[in-house]
mmCIF file of C-alpha atoms in Angstrom:
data_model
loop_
_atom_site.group_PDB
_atom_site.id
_atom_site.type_symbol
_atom_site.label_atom_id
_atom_site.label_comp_id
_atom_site.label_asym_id
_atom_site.label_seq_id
_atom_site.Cartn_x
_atom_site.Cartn_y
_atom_site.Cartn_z
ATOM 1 C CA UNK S 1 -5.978 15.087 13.880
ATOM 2 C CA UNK S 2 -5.793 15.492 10.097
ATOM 3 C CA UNK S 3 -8.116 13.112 8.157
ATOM 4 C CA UNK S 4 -8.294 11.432 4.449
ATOM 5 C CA UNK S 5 -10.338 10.012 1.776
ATOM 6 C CA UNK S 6 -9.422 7.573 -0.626
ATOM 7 C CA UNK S 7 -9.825 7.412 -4.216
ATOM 8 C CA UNK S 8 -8.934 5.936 -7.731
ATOM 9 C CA UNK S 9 -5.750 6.976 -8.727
ATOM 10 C CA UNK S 10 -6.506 8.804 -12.572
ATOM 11 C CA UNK S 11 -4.163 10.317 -14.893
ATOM 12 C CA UNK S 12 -4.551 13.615 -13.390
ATOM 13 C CA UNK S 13 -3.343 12.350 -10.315
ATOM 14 C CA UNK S 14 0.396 11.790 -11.328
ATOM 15 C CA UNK S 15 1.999 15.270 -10.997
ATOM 16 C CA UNK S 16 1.303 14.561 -7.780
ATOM 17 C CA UNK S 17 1.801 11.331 -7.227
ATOM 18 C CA UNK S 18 5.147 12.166 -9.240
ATOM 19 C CA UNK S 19 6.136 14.100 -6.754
ATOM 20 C CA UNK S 20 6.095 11.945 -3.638
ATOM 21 C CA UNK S 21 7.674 9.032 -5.711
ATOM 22 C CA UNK S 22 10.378 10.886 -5.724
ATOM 23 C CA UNK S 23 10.753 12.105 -2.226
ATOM 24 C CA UNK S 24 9.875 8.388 -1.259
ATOM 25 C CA UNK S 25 12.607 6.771 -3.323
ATOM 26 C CA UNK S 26 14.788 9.232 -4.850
ATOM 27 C CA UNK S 27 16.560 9.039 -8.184
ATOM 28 C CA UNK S 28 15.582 5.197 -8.360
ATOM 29 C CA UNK S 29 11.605 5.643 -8.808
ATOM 30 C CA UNK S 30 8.653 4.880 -11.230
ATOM 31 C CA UNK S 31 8.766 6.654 -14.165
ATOM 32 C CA UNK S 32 5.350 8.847 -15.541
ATOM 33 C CA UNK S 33 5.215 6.032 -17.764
ATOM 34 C CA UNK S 34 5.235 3.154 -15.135
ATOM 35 C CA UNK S 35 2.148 4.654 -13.348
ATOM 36 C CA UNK S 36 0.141 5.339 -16.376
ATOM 37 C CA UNK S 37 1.077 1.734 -17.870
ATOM 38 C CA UNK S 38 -0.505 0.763 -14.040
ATOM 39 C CA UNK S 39 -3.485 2.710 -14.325
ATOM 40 C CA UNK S 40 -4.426 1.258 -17.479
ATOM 41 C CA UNK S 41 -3.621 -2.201 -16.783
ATOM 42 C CA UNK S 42 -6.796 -4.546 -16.122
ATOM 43 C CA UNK S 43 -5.099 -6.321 -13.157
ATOM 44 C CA UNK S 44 -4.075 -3.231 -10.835
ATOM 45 C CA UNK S 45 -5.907 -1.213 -8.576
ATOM 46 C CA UNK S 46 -3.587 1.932 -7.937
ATOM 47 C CA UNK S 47 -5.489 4.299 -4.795
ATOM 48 C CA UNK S 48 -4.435 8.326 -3.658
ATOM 49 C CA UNK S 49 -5.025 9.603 -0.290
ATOM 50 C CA UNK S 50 -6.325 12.820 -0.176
ATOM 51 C CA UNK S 51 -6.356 15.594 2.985
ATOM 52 C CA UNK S 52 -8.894 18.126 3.138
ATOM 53 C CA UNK S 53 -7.245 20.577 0.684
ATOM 54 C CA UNK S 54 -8.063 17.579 -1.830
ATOM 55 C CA UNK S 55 -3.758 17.309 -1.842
ATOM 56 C CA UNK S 56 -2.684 13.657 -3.224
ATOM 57 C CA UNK S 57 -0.695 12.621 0.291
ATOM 58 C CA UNK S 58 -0.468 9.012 -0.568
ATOM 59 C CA UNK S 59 -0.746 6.459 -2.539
ATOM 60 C CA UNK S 60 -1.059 2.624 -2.708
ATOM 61 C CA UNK S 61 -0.800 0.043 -5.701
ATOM 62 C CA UNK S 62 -2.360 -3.544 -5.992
ATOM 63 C CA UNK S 63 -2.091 -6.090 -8.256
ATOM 64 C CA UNK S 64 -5.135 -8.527 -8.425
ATOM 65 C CA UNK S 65 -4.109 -12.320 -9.284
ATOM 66 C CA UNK S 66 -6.976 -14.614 -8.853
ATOM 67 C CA UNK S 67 -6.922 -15.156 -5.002
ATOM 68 C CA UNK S 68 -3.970 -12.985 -4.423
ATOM 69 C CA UNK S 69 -3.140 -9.239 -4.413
ATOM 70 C CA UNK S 70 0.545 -7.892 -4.827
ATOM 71 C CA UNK S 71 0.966 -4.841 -3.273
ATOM 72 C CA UNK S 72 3.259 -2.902 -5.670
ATOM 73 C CA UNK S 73 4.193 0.269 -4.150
ATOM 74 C CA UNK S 74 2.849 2.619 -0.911
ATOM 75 C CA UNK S 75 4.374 5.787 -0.458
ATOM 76 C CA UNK S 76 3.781 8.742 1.881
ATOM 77 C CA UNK S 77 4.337 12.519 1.201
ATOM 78 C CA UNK S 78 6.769 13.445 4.048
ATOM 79 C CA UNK S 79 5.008 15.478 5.302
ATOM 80 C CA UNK S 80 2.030 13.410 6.085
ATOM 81 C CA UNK S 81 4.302 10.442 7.336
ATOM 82 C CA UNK S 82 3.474 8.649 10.554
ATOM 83 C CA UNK S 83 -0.335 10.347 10.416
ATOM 84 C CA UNK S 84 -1.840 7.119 9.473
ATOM 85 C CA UNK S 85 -2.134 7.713 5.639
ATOM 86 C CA UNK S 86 -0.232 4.568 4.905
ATOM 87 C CA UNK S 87 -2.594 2.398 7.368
ATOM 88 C CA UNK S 88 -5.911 3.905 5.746
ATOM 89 C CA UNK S 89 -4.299 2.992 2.402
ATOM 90 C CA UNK S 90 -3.413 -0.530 3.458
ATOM 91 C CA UNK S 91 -6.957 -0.683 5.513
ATOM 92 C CA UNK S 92 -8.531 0.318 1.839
ATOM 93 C CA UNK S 93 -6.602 -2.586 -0.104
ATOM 94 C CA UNK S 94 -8.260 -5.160 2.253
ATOM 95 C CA UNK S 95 -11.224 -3.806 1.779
ATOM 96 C CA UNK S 96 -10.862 -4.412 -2.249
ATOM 97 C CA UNK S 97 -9.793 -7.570 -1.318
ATOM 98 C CA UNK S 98 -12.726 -8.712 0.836
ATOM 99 C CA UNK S 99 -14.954 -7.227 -1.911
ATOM 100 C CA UNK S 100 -13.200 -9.589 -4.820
ATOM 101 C CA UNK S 101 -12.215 -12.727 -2.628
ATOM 102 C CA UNK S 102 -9.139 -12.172 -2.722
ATOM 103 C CA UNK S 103 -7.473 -14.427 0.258
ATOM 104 C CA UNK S 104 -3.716 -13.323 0.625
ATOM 105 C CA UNK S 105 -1.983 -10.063 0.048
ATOM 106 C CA UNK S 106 1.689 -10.654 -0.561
ATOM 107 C CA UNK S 107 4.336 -7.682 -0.750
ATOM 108 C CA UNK S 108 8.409 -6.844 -0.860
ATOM 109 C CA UNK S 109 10.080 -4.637 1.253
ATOM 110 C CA UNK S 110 13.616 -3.070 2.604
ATOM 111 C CA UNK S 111 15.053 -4.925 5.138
ATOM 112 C CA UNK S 112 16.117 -1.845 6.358
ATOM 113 C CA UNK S 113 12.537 -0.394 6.351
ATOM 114 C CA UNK S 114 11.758 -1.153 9.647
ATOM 115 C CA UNK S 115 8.683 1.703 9.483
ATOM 116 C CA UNK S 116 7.001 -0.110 6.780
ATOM 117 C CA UNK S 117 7.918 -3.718 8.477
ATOM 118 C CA UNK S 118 6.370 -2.578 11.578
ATOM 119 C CA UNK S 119 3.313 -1.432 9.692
ATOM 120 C CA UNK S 120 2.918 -4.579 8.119
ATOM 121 C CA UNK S 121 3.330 -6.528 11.136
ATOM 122 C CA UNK S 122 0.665 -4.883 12.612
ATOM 123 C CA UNK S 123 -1.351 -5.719 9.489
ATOM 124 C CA UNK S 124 -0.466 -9.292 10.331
ATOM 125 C CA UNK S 125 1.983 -9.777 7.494
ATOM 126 C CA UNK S 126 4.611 -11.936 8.425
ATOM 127 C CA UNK S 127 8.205 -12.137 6.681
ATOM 128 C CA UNK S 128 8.464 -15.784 4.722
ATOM 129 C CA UNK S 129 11.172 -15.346 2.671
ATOM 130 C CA UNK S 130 13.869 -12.979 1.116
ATOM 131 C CA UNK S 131 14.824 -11.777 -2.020
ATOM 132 C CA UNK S 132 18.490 -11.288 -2.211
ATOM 133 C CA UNK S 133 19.831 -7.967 -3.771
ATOM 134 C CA UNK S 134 16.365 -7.534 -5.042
ATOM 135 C CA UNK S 135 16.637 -3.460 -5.171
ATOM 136 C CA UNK S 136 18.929 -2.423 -8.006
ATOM 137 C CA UNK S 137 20.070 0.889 -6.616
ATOM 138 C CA UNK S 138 22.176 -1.038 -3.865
ATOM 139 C CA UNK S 139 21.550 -4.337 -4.035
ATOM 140 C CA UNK S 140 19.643 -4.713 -0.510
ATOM 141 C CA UNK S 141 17.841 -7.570 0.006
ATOM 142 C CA UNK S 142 14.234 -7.475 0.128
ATOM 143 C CA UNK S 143 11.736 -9.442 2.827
ATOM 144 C CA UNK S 144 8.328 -11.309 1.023
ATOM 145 C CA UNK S 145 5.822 -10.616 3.473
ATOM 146 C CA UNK S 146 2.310 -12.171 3.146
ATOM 147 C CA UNK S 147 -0.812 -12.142 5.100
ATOM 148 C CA UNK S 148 -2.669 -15.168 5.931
ATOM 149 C CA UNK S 149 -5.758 -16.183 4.853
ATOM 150 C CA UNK S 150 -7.997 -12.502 5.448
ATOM 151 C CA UNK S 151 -11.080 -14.915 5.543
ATOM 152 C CA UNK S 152 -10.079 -16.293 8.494
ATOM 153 C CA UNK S 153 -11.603 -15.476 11.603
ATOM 154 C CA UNK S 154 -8.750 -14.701 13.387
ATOM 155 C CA UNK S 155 -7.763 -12.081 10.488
ATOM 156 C CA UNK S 156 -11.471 -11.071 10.616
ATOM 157 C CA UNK S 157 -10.960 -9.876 14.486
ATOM 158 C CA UNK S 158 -7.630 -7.978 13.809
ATOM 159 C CA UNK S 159 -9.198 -6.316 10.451
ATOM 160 C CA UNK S 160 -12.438 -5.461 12.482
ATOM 161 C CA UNK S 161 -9.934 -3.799 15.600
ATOM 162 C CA UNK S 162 -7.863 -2.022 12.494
ATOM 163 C CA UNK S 163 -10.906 -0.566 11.491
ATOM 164 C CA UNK S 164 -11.805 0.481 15.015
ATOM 165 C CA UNK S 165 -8.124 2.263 14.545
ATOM 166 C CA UNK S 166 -8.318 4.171 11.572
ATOM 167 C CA UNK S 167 -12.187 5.455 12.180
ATOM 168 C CA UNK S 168 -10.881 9.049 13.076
ATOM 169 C CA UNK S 169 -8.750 9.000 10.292
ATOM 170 C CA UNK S 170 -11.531 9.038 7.574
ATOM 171 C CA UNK S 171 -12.620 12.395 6.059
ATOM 172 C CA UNK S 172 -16.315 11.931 5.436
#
């Protein structure tokens, strides 16, 4: 089972991070200048996961907004798809959230990503809305997903059996 650590995202992370942007959403990704406008901004939290090798295999974005947190982008490196990278990074936002108070985590995603969907399902995100043609490259519509309240104690029990989860997963 491979594992992963997490850390800050720095500017010496984006030739990297560069690279799976674009083999996560082709011609239609962030620009260079979009992730180092997102490092530097005083609201964001952008996080890499990193194998063994110390290879950037992931990486997560969050925007902080009083009580709420945005999740801007998660991508995968193909190669390290459906290996739990993407949960660790979600587990990790939560995290920053329970450290900051932060209550809700909202997001949009493809209605046709059913991977990610199912990912945040199991996260207990749950689809209240859509944004129509919200994606530029084809005009697909987009669901807004939120969590509930992550200081509840029913989202306390499903974070504390995601942690159980992902304990393997963490390169110590």
């Amino acid at each position: 089972m491979d594992k992963f650590k997490i850390e800050q995202m720095t500017l010496a992370s984006l030739d990297e991070v560069m690279t799976i942007e674009a083999l996560a959403y082709g011609q239609h990704h962030w620009s260079r200048d979009s992730f180092v406008a997102e490092i530097n901004n005083q609201i964001s939290n952008y996080s890499c996961a990193t194998n063994k090798e110390n290879r950037i295999v992931g990486y997560l974005g969050l925007w902080k907004i009083i009580d709420e947190a945005h999740i801007t982008n998660l991508a995968v490196h193909p190669d390290f798809r459906r290996k739990g990278v993407a949960k660790l990074l979600l587990f990790d936002a939560l995290e920053q959230c329970y450290k900051e108070k932060i209550k809700y985590l909202t997001l949009e995603v493809r209605v046709s990503n059913e991977g990610a969907i199912n990912l945040y399902e199991s996260f207990g995100f749950k689809s209240l809305g859509v944004r129509k043609k919200y994606y530029q490259n084809n005009n697909e519509d987009a669901l807004i997903m939120w969590s509930e309240n992550i200081f509840s104690e029913n989202y306390k029990k499903r974070f504390n059996k995601i942690k159980e989860d992902i304990e393997g997963l963490i390169l110590k």
